[in-house]
Amino acid sequence: MTRNFLFDQIQKKQSFLCVGLDTDINKIPSHLLDTEDPIFEFNKQIIDATHDLAVAYKPNIAFYEALGSKGWESLEKTMDYIPKDIFTISDAKRGDIGNTSSLYARAFFENMNFDSVTVAPYMGSDSVKPFLAFEDKWVILLGVTSNEGGKDFQFLECEGKPLYQHVLSKSKEWGSADNMMYVVGATRPEYLTDIRKTIPDHFLLVPGVGAQGGDLQEVCKYGMNSQCGLLINSTRGIIYASSGKDFAERAREEAMKLQLEMKAELERCKVKS
Amino acid sequence: MTRNFLFDQIQKKQSFLCVGLDTDINKIPSHLLDTEDPIFEFNKQIIDATHDLAVAYKPNIAFYEALGSKGWESLEKTMDYIPKDIFTISDAKRGDIGNTSSLYARAFFENMNFDSVTVAPYMGSDSVKPFLAFEDKWVILLGVTSNEGGKDFQFLECEGKPLYQHVLSKSKEWGSADNMMYVVGATRPEYLTDIRKTIPDHFLLVPGVGAQGGDLQEVCKYGMNSQCGLLINSTRGIIYASSGKDFAERAREEAMKLQLEMKAELERCKVKS
């Protein structure tokens, strides 16, 4: 998917919502457990209930790996089911030496047709560049993460600037704002001004709104650019809004609340259709 | 597996060889492609040919993911086949927010009974600690990696020392030398002295001997400690030594060459059985 297409979808749906499909067999409503593939059944109903409100879906691969080959099948079926005009993110945080990163890229970009993969930066350029070799596919590199442990290394002062700034400024040379995005946690909006100085045009994938405590308006205020430039992720607040038979309806309600806030933000920042 | 058990095996086999099972469907001998599960068949024959010479096997998960649910099945069968007294490493380089890291840990430690998982450090303590919650299981944290891109961030001077030293000194507090190891590339032996100052007792997983150009003797000279403290990995030099019907015999020959060098190193450093 190209950046222009993604932006068109944002304008069409008046939304930059990404719904995380972190589908945990221990958390989905119990009535689904009798179905042939409870994980896929859950995802299917969530997608049916939210696809007009979301511009992206983000399965976290750990949830599928935890179920072995059966989980992988559920993921494959989910990917086949998601409408083709919705941006898909393999939240895998992969990264390895060159030939191995190419295989990860193949697994997600070719076998399952994901639009993008999240990638960890520690091993540097030759661990990331293989993912960039695929046309109309994206790398979403970890920048500033939303979790507490993000403070362990990402803000170390290194040669005049924090480590995360080195990650941004070095890595942006490996691709462009048309094939790279960055993960910036919603729990860290105060860094967005500095982040935008380094990467004004790149899309940011922003997890942490909702269950992790991030503030949507703050993120938009400091992070939005002229092509929106944000994909805001919400997972638990939407997909686990209810653990009963109304889980899909309640998911839709929560997604709609966020979409209406996003519509207001798009208007406020004058990013209009 | 405990550290004492691992060291016993090293002494028993006079070897600290780890064989990488990076089994690529495009590289294995063509006569195997007619079998029901060519990946597993290849692994089975490699294991049969080398299990007395190796103290560890290290499947790189990318190679199995690249084949989707079928690849995951081949990995599960491989893990069932490996003798229980051999240390197994899931080379996955995982890491995510806490609840997600717990799922990765479950996938590898419970579902497939791996002894250890490689983990990326960028997201900090709460992305790593969930892996440490499992008894007799290990985290192998990326320290100094063997690839060219390792230079992009790992040697940045941060608050008085290189980034990798921060990774070592901070992370070693999260566990102990009985449940944590570190990846240190064989292509970077000059850093071993400094590394050993920070982590004298921890085991090091050392990839890059062989195809990537690392020197075994240099690594042993600077990296070995009184309980050996090294797992030296070789992959392509062993498993792809031949692409013909003699691939398993040739794998054994190459493994034996390394094991004999290792035996000499163990004697030289007076780590005797």
XYZ file of C-alpha atoms in Angstrom, chain A residues 150-250:
101
model
C 11.757 2.077 27.297
C 13.591 4.333 29.740
C 16.421 1.842 30.225
C 18.285 2.619 27.032
C 16.261 4.830 24.684
C 17.039 8.043 26.570
C 20.716 7.413 27.279
C 22.667 10.513 26.309
C 24.966 9.399 23.481
C 27.327 11.767 21.719
C 25.096 14.784 22.304
C 21.633 13.316 21.920
C 19.430 10.545 23.288
C 19.811 7.078 21.796
C 16.376 7.167 20.209
C 17.384 10.273 18.245
C 20.342 8.318 16.837
C 17.949 5.562 15.854
C 15.681 8.045 14.056
C 18.335 10.110 12.313
C 20.463 7.185 11.179
C 17.671 4.881 10.114
C 15.724 7.454 8.115
C 18.570 7.348 5.576
C 17.916 3.642 4.960
C 14.532 4.278 3.339
C 12.103 7.178 3.061
C 8.830 8.508 4.438
C 7.200 6.335 1.778
C 8.372 3.019 3.216
C 9.308 3.669 6.832
C 7.291 4.502 9.915
C 8.286 4.669 13.577
C 6.763 3.367 16.794
C 6.346 6.223 19.274
C 4.464 5.350 22.434
C 1.437 7.455 23.346
C 2.722 7.446 26.913
C 5.583 9.723 25.807
C 3.898 12.705 24.026
C 6.416 15.178 25.447
C 9.025 13.793 23.069
C 6.932 14.296 19.966
C 8.150 17.844 19.319
C 11.772 16.672 19.242
C 10.820 13.605 17.274
C 9.018 15.680 14.640
C 12.129 17.877 14.249
C 14.018 14.786 13.107
C 11.226 13.063 11.178
C 8.613 15.626 10.157
C 7.109 13.566 7.335
C 7.160 9.975 8.508
C 4.065 8.219 9.784
C 4.165 7.291 13.448
C 2.507 4.165 14.831
C 1.345 5.154 18.277
C 0.438 2.402 20.731
C -0.567 3.021 24.322
C -3.795 5.010 23.957
C -6.350 3.407 26.247
C -5.172 0.618 28.554
C -1.617 1.964 28.788
C -2.823 5.496 29.602
C -1.852 7.598 26.588
C -3.769 10.780 25.655
C -5.061 11.058 22.091
C -5.321 14.835 21.976
C -1.781 15.353 23.250
C -0.433 12.970 20.650
C -2.299 14.728 17.855
C -1.298 18.171 19.060
C 2.397 17.396 18.875
C 2.523 14.570 16.360
C 0.149 15.245 13.478
C 1.492 16.586 10.165
C -0.089 17.705 6.896
C -0.852 14.148 5.789
C -2.022 13.197 9.266
C 1.136 11.163 9.866
C -0.358 9.125 12.708
C -1.751 5.648 13.150
C -3.133 5.476 16.677
C -3.467 1.961 18.024
C -5.992 0.728 20.506
C -6.301 -2.911 21.439
C -7.671 -3.959 24.810
C -10.013 -0.985 25.085
C -11.746 -2.131 21.909
C -11.475 -5.878 21.490
C -11.998 -6.701 25.173
C -14.597 -3.996 25.870
C -16.927 -6.891 26.643
C -16.285 -10.553 27.386
C -19.875 -11.513 26.625
C -21.880 -12.253 23.507
C -22.056 -8.520 22.764
C -18.276 -8.258 22.415
C -18.391 -7.204 18.764
C -21.053 -4.546 19.329
C -19.162 -3.144 22.276
